[in-house]
Short mmCIF file of C-alpha atoms and ligand atoms in Angstrom, two decimals:
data_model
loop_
_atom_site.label_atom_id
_atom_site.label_comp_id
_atom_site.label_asym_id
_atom_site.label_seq_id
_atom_site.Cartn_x
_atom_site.Cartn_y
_atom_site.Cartn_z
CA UNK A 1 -29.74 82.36 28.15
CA UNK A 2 -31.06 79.54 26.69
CA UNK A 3 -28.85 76.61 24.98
CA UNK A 4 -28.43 73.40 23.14
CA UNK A 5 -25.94 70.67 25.20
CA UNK A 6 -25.42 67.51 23.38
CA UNK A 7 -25.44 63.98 25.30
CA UNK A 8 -24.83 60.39 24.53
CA UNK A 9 -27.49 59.85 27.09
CA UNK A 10 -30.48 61.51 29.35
CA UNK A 11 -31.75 60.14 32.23
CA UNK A 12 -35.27 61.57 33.27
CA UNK A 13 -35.79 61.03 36.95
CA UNK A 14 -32.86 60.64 40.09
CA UNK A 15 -34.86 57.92 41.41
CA UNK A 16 -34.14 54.07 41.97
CA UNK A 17 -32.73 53.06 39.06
CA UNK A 18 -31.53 56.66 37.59
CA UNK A 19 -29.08 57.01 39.99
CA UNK A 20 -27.37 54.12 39.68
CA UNK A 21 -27.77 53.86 36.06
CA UNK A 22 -26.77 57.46 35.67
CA UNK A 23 -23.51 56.51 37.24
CA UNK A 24 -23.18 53.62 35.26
CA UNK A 25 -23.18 54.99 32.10
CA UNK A 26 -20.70 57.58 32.89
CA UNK A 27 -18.61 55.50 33.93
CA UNK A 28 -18.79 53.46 30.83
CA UNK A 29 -17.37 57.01 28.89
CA UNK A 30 -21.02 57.93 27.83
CA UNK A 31 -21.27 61.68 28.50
CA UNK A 32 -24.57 61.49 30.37
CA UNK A 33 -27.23 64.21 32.03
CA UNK A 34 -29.17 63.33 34.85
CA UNK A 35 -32.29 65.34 35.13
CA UNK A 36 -34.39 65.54 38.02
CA UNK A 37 -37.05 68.31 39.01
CA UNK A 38 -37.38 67.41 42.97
CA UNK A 39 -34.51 66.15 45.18
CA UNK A 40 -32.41 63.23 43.59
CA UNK A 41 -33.30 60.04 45.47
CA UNK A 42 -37.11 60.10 44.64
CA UNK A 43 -39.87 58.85 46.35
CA UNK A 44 -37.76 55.75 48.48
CA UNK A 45 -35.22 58.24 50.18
CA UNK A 46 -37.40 61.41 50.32
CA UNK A 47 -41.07 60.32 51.23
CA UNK A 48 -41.21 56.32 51.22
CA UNK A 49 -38.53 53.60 52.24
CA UNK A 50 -36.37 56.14 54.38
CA UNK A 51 -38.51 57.70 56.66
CA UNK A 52 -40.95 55.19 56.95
CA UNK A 53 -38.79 52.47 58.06
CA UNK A 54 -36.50 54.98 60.49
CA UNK A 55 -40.00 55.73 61.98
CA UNK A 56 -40.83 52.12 62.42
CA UNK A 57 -37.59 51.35 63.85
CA UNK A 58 -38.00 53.95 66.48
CA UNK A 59 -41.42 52.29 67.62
CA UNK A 60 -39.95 48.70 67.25
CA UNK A 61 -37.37 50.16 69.44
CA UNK A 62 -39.99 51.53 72.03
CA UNK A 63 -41.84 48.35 72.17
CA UNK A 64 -38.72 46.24 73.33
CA UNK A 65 -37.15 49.01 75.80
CA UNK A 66 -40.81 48.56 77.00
CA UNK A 67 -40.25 44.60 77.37
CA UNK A 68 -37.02 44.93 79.13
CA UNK A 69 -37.94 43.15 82.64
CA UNK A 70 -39.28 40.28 80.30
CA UNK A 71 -35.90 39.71 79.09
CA UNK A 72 -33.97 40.15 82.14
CA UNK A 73 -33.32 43.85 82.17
CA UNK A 74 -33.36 45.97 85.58
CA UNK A 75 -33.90 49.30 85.88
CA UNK A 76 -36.72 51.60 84.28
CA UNK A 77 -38.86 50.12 81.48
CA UNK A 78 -41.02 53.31 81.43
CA UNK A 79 -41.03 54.30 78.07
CA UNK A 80 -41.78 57.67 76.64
CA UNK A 81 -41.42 58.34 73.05
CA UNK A 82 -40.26 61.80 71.89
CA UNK A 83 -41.84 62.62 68.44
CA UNK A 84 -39.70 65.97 68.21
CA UNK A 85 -36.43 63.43 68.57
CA UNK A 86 -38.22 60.50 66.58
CA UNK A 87 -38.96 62.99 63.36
CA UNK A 88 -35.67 64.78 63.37
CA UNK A 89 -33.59 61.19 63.32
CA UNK A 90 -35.92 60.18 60.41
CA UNK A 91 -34.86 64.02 58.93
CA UNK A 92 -31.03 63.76 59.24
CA UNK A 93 -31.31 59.72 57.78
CA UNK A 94 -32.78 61.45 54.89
CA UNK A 95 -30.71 64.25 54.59
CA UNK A 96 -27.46 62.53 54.55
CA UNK A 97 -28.57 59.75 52.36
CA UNK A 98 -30.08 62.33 49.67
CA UNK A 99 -27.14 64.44 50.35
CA UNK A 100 -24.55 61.61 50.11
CA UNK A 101 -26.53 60.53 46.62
CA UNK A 102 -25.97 64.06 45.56
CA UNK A 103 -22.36 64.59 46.28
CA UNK A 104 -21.48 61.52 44.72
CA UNK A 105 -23.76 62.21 41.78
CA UNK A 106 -21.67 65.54 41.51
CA UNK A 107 -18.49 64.11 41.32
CA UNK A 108 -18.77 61.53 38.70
CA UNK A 109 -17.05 62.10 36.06
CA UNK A 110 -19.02 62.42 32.42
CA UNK A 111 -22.35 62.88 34.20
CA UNK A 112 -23.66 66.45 34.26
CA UNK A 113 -26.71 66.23 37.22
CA UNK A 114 -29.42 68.94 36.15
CA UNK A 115 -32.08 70.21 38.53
CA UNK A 116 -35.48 71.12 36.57
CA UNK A 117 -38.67 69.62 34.99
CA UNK A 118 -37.84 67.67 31.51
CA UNK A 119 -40.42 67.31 28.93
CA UNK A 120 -39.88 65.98 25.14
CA UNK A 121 -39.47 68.34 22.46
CA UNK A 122 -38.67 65.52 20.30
CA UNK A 123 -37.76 61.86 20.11
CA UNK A 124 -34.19 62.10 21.65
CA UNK A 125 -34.47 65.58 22.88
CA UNK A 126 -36.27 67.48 25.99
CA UNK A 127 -36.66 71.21 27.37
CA UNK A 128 -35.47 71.77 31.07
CA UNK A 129 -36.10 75.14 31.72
CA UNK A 130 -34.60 77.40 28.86
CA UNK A 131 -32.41 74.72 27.56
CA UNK A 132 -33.00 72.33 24.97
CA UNK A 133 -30.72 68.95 25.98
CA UNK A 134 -30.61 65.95 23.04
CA UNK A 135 -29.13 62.50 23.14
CA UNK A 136 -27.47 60.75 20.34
CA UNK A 137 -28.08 57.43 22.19
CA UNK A 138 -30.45 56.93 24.41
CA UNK A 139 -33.42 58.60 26.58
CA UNK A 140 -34.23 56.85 29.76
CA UNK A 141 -37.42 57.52 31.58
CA UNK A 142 -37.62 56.69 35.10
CA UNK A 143 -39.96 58.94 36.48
CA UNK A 144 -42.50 56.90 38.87
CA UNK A 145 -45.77 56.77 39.16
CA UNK A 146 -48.55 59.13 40.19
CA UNK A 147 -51.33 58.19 42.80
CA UNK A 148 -54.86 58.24 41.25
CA UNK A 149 -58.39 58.11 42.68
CA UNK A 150 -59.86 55.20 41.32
CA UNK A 151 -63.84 55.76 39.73
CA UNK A 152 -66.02 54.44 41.40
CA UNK A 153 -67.71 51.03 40.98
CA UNK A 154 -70.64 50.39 38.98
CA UNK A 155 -73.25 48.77 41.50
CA UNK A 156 -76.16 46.56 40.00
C1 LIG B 201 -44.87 55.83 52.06
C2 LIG B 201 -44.13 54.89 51.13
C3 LIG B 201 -43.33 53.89 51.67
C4 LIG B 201 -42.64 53.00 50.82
N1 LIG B 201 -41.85 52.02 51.39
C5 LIG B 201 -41.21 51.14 50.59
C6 LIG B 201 -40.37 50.13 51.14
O1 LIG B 201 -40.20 50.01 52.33
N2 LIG B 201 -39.74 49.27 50.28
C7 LIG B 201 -39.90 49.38 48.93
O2 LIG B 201 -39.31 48.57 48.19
N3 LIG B 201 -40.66 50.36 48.37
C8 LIG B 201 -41.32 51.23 49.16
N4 LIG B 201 -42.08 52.23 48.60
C9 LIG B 201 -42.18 52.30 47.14
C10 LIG B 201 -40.96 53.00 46.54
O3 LIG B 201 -40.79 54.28 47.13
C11 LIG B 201 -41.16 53.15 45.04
O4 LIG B 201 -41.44 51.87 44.49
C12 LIG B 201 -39.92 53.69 44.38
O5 LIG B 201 -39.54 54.92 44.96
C13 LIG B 201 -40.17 53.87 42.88
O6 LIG B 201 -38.96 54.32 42.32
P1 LIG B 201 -38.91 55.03 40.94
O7 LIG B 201 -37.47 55.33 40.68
O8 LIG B 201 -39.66 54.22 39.93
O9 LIG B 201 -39.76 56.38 41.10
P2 LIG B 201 -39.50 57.63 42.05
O10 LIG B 201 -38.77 57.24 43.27
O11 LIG B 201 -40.83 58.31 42.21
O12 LIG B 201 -38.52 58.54 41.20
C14 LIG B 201 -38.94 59.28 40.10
C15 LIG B 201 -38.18 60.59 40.07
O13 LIG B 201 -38.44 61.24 38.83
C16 LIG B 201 -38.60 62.62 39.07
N5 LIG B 201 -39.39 63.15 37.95
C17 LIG B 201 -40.66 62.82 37.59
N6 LIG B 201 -41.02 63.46 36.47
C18 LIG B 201 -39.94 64.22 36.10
C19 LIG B 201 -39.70 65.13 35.02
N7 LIG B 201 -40.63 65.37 34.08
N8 LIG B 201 -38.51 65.77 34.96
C20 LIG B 201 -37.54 65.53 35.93
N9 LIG B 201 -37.73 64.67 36.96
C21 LIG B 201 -38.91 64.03 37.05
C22 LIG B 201 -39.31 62.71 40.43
O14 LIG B 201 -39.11 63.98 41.04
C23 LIG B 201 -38.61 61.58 41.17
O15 LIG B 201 -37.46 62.03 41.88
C24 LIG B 201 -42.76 53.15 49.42
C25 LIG B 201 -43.54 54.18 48.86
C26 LIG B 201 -44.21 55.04 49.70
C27 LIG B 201 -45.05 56.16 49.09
#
């Protein structure tokens, strides 16, 4: 059933700075929403920073087990890498740091976190789903950016 919920403040977007901000302002006393239509973390947790760099840390890792005799290391420096292993470390470094987010997204006091897509119905309100969320204070966008294919250049 659809309904109206009153704010001090809406956050569009669980990324970099709506998290912390989110948290922030609830603490402060505001009573804030959080909305976020993905997985709250954004693009550095879920698809950029995180993974990435666990990736790279496995290969950085591969290339000095590799080195080992250089450094004065005995034994085996036949290295094998194990993409099955490599992927699922880079999976559970996600999942608890999204997770983690979450949970302590969940307990803060003041701050409601709302999965769904927000759009503006109006200068200090926005539809998520059924519901129709408005903000006495403030509306804070932080929802990224979008890749786009560039045109193409104008020769001569
Ligand atoms: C492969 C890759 C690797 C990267 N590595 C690094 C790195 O090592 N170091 C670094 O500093 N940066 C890195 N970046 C860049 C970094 O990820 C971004 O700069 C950063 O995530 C931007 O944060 P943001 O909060 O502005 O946006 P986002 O992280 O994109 O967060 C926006 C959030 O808003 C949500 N959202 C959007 N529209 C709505 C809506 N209408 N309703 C509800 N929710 C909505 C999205 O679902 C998303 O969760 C990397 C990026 C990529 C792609």
């Amino acid at each position: 059933m659809a309904a109206e919920k009153q704010y001090d403040a809406i956050i569009i977007g669980a990324g970099q700075a709506g998290v912390p901000l989110s948290r922030a302002l609830a603490g402060a006393g505001w009573k804030t929403a959080l909305v976020e239509r993905e997985h709250v973390g954004g693009t550095c947790i879920n698809e950029g920073c995180t993974p990435t760099k666990t990736m790279v840390a496995s290969a950085r890792v591969a290339y000095l087990a590799g080195r080992g005799n250089e450094y004065g290391l005995r034994g085996s420096t036949t290295v094998s890498v194990d993409m099955k292993v490599v992927r699922q470390r880079k999976r559970d470094i996600v999942d608890s740091f999204r997770n983690g987010s979450q949970k302590r997204l969940e307990a803060t006091e003041n701050l409601s976190l709302i999965f769904g897509e927000a759009s503006f119905t109006g200068a200090k309100s926005v539809r998520v789903g059924d519901d129709t969320l408005t903000a006495s204070r403030a509306v804070v966008i932080n929802t990224g950016t979008r890749a786009t294919r560039p045109k193409p250049a104008r020769l001569g």
